CSV table of C-alpha atoms in Angstrom, one decimal:
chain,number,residue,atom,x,y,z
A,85,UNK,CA,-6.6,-17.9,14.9
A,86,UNK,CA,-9.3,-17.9,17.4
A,87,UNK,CA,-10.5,-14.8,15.7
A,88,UNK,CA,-11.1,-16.8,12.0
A,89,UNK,CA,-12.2,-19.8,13.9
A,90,UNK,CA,-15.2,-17.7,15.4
A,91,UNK,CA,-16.2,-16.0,12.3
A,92,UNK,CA,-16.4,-19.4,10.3
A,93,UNK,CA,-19.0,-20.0,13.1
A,94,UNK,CA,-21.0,-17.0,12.1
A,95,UNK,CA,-22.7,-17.6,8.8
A,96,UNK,CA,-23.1,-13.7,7.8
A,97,UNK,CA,-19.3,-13.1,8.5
A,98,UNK,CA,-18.4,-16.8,6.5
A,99,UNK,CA,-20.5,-15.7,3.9
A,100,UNK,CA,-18.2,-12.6,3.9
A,101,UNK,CA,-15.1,-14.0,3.6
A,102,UNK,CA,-16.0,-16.6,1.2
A,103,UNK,CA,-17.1,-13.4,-1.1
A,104,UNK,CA,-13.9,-12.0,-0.4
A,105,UNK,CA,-12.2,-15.6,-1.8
A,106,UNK,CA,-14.5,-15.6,-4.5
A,107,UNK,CA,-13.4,-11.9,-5.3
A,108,UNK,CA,-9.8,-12.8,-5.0
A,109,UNK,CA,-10.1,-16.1,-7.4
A,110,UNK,CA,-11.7,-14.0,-10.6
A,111,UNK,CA,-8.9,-11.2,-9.4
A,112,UNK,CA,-6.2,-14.0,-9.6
A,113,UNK,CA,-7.3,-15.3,-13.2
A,114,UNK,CA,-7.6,-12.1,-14.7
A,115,UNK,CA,-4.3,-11.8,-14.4
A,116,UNK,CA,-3.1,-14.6,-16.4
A,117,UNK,CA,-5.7,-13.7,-19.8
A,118,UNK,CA,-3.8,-11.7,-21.6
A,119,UNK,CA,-4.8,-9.3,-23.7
A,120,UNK,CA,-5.7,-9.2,-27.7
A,121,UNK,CA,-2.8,-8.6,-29.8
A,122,UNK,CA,0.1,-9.8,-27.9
A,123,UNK,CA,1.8,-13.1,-28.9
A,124,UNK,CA,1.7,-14.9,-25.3
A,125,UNK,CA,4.8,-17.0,-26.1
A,126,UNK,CA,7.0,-14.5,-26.7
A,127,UNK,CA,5.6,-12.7,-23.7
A,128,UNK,CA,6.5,-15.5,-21.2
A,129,UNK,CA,10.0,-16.5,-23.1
A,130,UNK,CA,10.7,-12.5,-22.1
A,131,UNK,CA,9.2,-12.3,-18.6
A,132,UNK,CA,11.1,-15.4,-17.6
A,133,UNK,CA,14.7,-14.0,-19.0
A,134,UNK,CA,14.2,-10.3,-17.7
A,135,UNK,CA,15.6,-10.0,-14.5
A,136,UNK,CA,13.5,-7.1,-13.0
A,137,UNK,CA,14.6,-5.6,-9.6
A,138,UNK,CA,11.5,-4.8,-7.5
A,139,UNK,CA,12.2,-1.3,-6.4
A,140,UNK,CA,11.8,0.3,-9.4
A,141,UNK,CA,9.0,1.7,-10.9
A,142,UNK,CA,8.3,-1.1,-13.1
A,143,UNK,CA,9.1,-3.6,-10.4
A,144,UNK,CA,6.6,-1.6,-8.2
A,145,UNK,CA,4.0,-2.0,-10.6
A,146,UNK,CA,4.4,-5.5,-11.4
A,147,UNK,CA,4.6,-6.3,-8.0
A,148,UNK,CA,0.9,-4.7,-6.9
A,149,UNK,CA,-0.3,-6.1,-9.8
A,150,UNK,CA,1.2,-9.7,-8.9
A,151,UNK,CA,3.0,-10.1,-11.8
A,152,UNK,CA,0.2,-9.3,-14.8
A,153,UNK,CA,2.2,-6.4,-16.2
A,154,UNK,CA,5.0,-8.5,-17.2
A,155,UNK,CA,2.5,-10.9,-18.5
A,156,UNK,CA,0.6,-8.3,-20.8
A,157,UNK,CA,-2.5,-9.5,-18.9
A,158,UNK,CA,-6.1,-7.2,-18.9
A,159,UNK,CA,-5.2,-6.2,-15.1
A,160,UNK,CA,-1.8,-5.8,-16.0
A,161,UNK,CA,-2.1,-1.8,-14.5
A,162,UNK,CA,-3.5,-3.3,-11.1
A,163,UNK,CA,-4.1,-1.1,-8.4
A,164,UNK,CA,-2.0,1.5,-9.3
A,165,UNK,CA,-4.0,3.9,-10.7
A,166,UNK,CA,-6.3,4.2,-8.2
A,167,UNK,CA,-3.4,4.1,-5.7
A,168,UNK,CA,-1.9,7.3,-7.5
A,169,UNK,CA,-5.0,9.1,-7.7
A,170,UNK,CA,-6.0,8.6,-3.8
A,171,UNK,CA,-3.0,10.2,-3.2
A,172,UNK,CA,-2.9,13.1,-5.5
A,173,UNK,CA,-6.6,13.8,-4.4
A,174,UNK,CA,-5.6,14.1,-0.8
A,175,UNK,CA,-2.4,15.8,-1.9
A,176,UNK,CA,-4.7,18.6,-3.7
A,177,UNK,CA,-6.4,19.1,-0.5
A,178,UNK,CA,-3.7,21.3,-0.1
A,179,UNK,CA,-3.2,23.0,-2.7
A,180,UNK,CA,-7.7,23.4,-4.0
A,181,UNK,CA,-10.2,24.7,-0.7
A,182,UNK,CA,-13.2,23.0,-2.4
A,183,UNK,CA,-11.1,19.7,-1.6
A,184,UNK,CA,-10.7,20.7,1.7
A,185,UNK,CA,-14.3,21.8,2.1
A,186,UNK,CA,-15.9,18.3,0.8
A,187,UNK,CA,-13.4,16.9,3.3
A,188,UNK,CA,-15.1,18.5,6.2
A,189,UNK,CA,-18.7,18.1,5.1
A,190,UNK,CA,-18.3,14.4,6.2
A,191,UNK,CA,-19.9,11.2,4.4
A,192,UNK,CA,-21.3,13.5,1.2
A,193,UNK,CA,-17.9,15.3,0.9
A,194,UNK,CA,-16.0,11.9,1.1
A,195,UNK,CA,-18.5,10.6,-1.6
A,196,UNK,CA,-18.0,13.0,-3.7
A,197,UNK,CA,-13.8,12.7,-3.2
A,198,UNK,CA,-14.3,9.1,-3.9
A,199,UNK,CA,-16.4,10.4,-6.8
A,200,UNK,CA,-13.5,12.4,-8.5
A,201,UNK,CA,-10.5,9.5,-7.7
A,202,UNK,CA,-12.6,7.3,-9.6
A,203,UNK,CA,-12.1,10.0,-12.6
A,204,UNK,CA,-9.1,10.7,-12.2
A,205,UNK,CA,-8.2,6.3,-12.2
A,206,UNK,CA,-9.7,6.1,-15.4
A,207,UNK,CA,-7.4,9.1,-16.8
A,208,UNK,CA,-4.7,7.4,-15.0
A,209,UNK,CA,-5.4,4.4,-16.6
A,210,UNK,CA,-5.7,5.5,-19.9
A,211,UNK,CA,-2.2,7.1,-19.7
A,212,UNK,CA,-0.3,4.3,-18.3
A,213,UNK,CA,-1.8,1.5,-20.7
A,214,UNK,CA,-0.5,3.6,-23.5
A,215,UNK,CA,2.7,3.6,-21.8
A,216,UNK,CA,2.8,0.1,-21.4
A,217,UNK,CA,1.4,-0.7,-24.6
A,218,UNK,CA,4.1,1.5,-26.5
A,219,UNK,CA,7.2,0.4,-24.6
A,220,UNK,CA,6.2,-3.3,-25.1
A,221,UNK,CA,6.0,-2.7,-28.8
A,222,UNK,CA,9.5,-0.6,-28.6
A,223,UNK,CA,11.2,-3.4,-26.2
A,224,UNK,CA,12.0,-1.2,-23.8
A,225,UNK,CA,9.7,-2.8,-21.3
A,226,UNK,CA,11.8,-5.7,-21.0
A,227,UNK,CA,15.1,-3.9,-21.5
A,228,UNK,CA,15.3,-4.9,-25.1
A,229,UNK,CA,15.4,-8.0,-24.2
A,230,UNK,CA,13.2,-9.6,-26.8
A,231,UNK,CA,11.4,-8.0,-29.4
A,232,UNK,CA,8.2,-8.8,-31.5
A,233,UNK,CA,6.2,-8.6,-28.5
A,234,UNK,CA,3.1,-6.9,-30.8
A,235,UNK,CA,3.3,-8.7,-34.1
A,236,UNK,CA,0.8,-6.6,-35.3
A,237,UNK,CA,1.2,-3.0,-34.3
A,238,UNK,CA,-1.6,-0.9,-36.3
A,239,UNK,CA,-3.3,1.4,-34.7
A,240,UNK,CA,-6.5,-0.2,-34.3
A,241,UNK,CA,-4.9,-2.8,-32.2
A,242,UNK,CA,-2.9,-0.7,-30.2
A,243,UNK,CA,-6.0,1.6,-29.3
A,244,UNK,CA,-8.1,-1.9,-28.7
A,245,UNK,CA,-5.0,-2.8,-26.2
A,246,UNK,CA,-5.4,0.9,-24.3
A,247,UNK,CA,-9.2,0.2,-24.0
A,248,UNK,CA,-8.5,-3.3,-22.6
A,249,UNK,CA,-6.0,-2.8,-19.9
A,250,UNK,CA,-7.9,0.6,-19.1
A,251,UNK,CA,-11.3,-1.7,-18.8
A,252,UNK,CA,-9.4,-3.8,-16.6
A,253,UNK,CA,-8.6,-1.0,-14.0
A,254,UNK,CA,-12.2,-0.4,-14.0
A,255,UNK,CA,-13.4,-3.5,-13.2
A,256,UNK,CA,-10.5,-3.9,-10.7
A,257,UNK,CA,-11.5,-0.6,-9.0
A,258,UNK,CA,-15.2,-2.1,-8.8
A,259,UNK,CA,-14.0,-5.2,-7.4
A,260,UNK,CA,-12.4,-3.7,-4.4
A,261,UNK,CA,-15.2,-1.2,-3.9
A,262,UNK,CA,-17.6,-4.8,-3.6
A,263,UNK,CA,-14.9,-6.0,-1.1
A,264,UNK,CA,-15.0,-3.3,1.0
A,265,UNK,CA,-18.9,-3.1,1.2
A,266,UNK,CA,-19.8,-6.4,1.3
A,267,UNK,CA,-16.5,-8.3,2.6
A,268,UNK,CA,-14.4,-8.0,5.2
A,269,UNK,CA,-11.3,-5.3,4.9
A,270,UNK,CA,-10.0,-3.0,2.7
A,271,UNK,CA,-10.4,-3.5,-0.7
A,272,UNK,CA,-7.7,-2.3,-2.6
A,273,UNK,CA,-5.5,-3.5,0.5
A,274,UNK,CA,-6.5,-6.6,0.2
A,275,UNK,CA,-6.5,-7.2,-3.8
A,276,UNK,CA,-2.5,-5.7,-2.9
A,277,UNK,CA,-2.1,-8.4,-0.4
A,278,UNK,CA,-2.8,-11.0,-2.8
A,279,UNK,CA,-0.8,-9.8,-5.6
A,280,UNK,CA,2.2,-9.6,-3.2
A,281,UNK,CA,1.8,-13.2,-1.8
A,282,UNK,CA,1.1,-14.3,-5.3
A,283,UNK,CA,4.8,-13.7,-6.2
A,284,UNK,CA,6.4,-14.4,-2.5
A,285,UNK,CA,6.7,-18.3,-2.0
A,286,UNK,CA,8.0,-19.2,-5.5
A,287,UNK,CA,10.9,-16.0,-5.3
A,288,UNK,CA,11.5,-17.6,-1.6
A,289,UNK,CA,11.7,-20.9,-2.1
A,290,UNK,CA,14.1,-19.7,-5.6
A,291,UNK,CA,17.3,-18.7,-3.2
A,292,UNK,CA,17.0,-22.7,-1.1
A,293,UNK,CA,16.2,-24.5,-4.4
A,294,UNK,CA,17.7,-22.3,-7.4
A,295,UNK,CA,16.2,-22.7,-11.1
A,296,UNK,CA,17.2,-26.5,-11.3
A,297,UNK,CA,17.7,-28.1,-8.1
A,298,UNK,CA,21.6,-27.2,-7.9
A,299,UNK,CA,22.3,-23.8,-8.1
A,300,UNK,CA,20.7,-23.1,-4.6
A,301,UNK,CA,21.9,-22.5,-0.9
A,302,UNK,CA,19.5,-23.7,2.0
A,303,UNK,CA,22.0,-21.3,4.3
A,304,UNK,CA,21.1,-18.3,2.8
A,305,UNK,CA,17.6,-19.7,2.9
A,306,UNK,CA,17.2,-19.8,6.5
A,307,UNK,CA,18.9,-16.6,6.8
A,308,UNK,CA,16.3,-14.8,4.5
A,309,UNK,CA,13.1,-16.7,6.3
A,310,UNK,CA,14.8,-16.1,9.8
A,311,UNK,CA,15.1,-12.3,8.7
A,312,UNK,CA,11.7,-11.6,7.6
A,313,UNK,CA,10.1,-13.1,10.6
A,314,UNK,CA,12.1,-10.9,12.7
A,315,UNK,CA,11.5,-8.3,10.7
A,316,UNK,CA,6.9,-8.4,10.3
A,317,UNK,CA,7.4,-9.0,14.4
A,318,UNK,CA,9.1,-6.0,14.6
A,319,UNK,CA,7.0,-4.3,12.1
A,320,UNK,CA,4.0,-5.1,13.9
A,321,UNK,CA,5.1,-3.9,16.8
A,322,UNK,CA,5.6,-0.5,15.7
A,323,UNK,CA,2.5,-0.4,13.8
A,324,UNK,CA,0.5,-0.9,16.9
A,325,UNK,CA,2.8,1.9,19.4
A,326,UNK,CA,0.9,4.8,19.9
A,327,UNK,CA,1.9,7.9,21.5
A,328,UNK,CA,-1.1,8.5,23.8
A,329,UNK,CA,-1.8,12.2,24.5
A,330,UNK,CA,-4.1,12.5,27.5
A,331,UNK,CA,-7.0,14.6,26.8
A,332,UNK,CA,-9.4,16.2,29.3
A,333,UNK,CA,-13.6,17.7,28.2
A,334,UNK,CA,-15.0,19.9,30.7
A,335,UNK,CA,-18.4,19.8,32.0
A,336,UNK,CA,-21.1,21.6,29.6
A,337,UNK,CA,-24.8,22.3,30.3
A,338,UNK,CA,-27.2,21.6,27.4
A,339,UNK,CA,-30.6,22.1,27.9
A,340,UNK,CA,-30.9,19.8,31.0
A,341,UNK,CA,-28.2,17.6,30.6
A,342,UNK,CA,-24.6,18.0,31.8
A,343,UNK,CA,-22.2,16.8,29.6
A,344,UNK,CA,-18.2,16.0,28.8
A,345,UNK,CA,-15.9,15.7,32.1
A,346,UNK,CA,-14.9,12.6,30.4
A,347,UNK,CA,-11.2,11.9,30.2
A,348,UNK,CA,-9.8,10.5,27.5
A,349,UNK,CA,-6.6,10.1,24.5
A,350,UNK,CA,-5.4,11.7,21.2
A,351,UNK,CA,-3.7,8.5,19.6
A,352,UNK,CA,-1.0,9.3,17.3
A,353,UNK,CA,1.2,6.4,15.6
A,354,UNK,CA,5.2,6.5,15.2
A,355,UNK,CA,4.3,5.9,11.1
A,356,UNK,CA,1.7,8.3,10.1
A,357,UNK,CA,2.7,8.3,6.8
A,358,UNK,CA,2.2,4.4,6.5
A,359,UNK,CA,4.0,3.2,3.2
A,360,UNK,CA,3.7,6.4,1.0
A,361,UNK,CA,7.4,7.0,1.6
A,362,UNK,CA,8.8,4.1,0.0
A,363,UNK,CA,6.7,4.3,-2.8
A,364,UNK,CA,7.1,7.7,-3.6
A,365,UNK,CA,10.6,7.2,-3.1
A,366,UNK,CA,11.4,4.5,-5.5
A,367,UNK,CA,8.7,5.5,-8.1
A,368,UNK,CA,10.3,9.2,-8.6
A,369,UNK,CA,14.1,7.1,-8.6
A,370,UNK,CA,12.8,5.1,-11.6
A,371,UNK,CA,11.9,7.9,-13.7
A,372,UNK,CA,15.7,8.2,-14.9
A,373,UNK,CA,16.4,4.9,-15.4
A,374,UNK,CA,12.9,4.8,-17.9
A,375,UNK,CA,13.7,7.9,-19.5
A,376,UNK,CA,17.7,6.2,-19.8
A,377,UNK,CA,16.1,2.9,-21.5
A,378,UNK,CA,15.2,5.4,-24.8
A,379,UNK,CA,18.4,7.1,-24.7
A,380,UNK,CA,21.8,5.9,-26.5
A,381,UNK,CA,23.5,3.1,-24.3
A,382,UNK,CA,26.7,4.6,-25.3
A,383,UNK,CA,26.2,8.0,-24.3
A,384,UNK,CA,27.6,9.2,-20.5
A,385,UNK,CA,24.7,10.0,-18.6
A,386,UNK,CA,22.7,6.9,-19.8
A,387,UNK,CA,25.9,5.2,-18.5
A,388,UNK,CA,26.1,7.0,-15.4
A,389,UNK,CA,22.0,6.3,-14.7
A,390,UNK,CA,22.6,3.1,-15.4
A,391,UNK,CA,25.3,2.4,-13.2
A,392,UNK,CA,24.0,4.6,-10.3
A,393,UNK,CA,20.5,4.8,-10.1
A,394,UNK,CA,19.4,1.5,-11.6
A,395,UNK,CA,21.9,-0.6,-9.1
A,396,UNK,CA,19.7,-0.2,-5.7
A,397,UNK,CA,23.1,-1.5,-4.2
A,398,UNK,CA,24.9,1.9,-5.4
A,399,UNK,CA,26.1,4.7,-2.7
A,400,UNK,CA,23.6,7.2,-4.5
A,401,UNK,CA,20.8,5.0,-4.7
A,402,UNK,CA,21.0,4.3,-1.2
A,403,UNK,CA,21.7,8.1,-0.1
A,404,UNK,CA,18.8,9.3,-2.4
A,405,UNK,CA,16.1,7.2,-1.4
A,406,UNK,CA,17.3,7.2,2.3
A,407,UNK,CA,16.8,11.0,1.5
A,408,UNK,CA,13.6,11.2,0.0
A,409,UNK,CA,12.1,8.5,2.5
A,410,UNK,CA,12.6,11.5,5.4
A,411,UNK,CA,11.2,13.9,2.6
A,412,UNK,CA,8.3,12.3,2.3
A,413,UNK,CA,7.8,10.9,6.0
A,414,UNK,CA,7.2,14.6,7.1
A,415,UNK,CA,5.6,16.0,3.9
A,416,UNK,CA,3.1,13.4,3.7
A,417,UNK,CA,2.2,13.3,7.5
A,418,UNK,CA,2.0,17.1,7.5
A,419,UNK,CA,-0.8,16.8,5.2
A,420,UNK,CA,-2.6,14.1,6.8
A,421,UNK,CA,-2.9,15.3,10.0
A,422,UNK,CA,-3.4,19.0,11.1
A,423,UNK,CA,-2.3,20.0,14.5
A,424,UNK,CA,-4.3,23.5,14.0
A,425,UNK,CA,-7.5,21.7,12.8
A,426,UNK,CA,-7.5,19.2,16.0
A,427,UNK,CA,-6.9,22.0,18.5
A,428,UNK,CA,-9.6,23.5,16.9
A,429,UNK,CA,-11.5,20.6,17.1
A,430,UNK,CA,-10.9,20.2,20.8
A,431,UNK,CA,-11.4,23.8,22.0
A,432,UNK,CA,-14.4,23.8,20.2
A,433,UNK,CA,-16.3,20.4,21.8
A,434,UNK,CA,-14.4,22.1,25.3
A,435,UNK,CA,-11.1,19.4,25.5
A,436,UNK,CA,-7.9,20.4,26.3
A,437,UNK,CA,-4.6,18.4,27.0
A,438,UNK,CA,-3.5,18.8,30.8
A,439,UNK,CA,-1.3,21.4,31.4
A,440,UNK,CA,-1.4,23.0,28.1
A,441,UNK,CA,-3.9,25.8,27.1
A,442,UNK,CA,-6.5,25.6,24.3
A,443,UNK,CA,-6.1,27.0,21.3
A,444,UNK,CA,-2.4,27.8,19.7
A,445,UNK,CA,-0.4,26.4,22.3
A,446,UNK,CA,-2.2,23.1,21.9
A,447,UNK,CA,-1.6,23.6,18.3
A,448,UNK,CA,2.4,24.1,18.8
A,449,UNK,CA,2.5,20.9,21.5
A,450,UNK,CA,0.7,18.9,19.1
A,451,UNK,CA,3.4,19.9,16.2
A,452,UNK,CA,6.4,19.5,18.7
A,453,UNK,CA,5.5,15.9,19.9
A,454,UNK,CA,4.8,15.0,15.8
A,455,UNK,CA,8.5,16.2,14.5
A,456,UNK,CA,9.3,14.0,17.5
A,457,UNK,CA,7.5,10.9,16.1
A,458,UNK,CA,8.1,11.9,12.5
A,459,UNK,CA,11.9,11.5,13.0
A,460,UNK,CA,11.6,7.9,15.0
A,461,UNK,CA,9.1,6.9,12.4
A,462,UNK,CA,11.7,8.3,9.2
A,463,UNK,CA,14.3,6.2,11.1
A,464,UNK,CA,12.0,2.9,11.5
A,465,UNK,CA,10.9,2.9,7.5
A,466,UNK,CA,14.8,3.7,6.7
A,467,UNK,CA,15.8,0.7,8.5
A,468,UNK,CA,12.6,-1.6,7.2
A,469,UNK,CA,13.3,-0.1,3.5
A,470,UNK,CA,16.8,-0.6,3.2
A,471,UNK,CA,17.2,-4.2,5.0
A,472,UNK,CA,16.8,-5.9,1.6
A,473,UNK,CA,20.1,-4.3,-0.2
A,474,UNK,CA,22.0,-5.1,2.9
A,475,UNK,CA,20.9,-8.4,2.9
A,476,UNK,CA,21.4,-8.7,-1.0
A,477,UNK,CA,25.2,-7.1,-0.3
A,478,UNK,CA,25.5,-9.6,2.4
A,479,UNK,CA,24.8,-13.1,1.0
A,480,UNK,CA,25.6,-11.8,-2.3
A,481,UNK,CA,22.2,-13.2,-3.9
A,482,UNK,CA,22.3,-13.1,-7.3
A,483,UNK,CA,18.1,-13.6,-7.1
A,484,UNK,CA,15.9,-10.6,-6.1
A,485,UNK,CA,14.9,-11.3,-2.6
A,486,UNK,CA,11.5,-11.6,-2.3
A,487,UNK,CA,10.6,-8.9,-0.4
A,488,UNK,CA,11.4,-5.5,-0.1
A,489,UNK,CA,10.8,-2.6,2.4
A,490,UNK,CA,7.3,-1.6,0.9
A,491,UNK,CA,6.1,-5.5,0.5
A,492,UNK,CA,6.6,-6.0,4.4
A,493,UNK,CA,5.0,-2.9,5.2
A,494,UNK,CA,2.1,-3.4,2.7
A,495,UNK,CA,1.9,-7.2,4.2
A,496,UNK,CA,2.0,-6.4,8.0
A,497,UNK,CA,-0.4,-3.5,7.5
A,498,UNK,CA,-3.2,-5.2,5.6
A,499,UNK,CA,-3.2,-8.2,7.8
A,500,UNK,CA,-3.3,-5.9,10.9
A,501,UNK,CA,-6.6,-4.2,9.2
A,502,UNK,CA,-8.1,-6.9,7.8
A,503,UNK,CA,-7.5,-8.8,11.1
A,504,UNK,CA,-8.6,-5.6,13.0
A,505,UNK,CA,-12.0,-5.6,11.3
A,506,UNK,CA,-12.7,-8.9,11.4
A,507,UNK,CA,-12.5,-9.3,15.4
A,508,UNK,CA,-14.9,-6.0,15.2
A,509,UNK,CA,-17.0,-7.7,13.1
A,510,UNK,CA,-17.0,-11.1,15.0
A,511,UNK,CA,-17.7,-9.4,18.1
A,512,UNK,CA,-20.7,-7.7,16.7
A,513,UNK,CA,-22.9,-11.3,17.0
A,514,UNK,CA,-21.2,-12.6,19.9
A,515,UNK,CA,-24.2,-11.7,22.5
A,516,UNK,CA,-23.5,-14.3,25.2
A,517,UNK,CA,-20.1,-13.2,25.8
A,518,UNK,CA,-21.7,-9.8,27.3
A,519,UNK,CA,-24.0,-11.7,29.8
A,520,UNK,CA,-22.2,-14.5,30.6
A,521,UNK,CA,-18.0,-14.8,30.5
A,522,UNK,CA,-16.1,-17.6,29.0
A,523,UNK,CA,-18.6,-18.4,26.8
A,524,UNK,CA,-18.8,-18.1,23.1
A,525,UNK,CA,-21.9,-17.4,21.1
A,526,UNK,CA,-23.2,-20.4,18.8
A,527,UNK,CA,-24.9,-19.7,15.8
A,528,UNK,CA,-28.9,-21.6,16.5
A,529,UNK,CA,-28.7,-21.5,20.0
């Protein structure tokens, strides 16, 4: 609090964050216009009576798009895209060396990077509005549900509604790249925050108060609330440990100058992998259930998909994704950090960790104490992921609860960054406070 109170004080950091407000407003209505060809009525008649369970793909869509897909609005994609493509562009790091090169070059390699994720969004975009655009005409996006979603379906109009939602992830990608150069955190994270808090009070205050006053339970109310503060204290928590490796530089001669014989740390974080996991985990579980939603109801494997892998309270739900969270916790933190590309990077600037030598068996320590915090961190993100089906098995709700293991992650670690950088940014025009303590600085004076 002290931290917002100060920047409001500063006029280039309130300018900031009313840019960021204004950002998020025109993000906000954009997701309520919907777009050309779609009879709106019909569209909210069948978004109000589909029940839609938030970890699955579609769910995980609608939810970082803050409920525009279900709506048929232009930013009815959202983030997504450019979600998917940051990740497959760091994943081909791996796999292409020019990737790997422009990563190491430094601010024009990154540019460049940035350069080909914008590309591959707008291919991204283009497949998954035709998706959408097809499975609304077919009903399948709302479970057959409804139909006549597109009363006219040539394809003029269907190749106008591609353009549209694609344009939207466009302007949404700019959007984010303005809030991160001229605002105050993240971008896309923050766009994601709002999306998610867009949905979160009214699906909160639905278990207390129910659809007409009566059908609701205050106890399981207070359970819910008294559960999710527990759980974003402990969230934060762990987001902030770090496993501090102590890390010593050795005195070098250069020219005239001595340098190094500084001691410092290698920070590493129990959850390197952040909320990739999760994501990847229920995006790849909802491929079945889609592909089942075009196959014959009647037939036994659409049966079995349907009663297995579409229930997220189901044995093999649960032993799946608890399965494919530890997958991914190690695969995806294997790529993001290196241990042979730090030691490296340490022998070569003359640092080495106490009591280990430089070079490979720096490089083997490094990868020992990571399987270590790779298998604390799979166990913290199984517990955070799965707390929503136990509480759903629990209080037997019959509403979705409104949140689910990636919405607290995605919650507590935005507002850590976007709180991180505004205190950085505050700090930056507080003068007096280096000359004189207690005091705060005051814009004029």
């Amino acid at each position: 609090m002290r931290t917002l109170i100060q920047a409001f004080r500063t006029k280039e950091l309130r300018n900031k964050i009313f840019f960021v407000l204004g950002m998020i407003i025109i993000y906000r209505i954009g997701s309520f216009i919907p777009i050309p060809g779609v009879d709106y009525t019909v569209v909210q008649q069948c978004a109000n009576e589909m029940t839609n369970n938030q970890e699955n793909f579609i769910g995980l869509v609608n939810l970082f798009s803050g409920g525009a897909m279900l709506q048929l609005s232009i930013f009815a994609l959202g983030v997504m895209p450019y979600i998917t493509a940051s990740i497959v562009i760091q994943l081909l790091r791996v796999v292409i060396p020019r990737f790997e090169a422009l990563h190491k070059e430094g601010q024009s390699g990154e540019a460049k990077l940035t350069q080909y994720t914008r590309y591959l969004t707008i291919g991204l975009a283009v497949l998954q509005s035709t998706t959408i655009v097809v499975t609304a005409n077919s009903g399948a996006l709302f479970n057959y549900q409804c139909s006549d979603v597109i009363p006219n379906d040539t394809p003029w109009s269907l190749v106008v509604m591609v353009l549209v939602l694609t344009g939207g992830t466009g302007l949404i990608m700019w959007m984010a790249e303005l809030i991160t150069d001229k605002g105050i955190g993240q971008g896309m994270s923050v766009l994601i925050f709002m999306s998610i808090c867009s949905g979160f009070l009214p699906q909160l205050w639905e278990i207390g108060w129910g659809t007409d006053g009566t059908d609701g339970d205050w106890l399981k109310f207070g359970i819910v609330v008294g559960v999710l503060m527990v759980i974003l204290v402990f969230v934060v928590f762990v987001e902030l440990s770090q496993r501090r490796i102590p890390v010593q530089y050795t005195r070098r001669m250069i020219g005239r100058k001595m340098y190094g014989g500084s001691s410092t740390y290698l920070p590493l974080k129990i959850n390197m992998s952040g909320v990739i996991p999760p994501i990847f985990a229920s995006s790849i579980l909802a491929i079945p259930t889609l592909i089942a939603q075009f196959g014959d109801s009647s037939a036994g494997w659409v049966e079995w998909i349907n009663s297995n892998l579409a229930d997220t309270t189901s044995v093999w739900y649960i032993a799946l994704y608890a399965l494919m969270i530890v997958f991914f916790c190690f695969f995806y933190t294997s790529i993001t950090f290196n241990p042979d590309e730090t030691a490296d990077n340490m022998k070569q600037y003359g640092g080495f960790i106490p009591g280990i030598r430089a070079g490979n068996a720096t490089s083997r320590y490094l990868n020992y104490v990571m399987n270590r915090l790779n298998t604390v961190g799979a166990i913290y993100l199984l517990f955070v992921a799965l707390i929503p089906t136990v509480l759903i098995m629990a209080l037997n709700l019959n509403t979705q609860l409104p949140f689910g293991g990636t919405t607290i992650l995605i919650i507590a670690g935005v507002g850590l960054d976007s709180l991180r950088q505004a205190k950085a940014q505050t700090e930056q025009f507080q003068y007096a406070g280096f000359l004189f303590e207690g005091t705060d600085h005051v814009e004029g004076k």
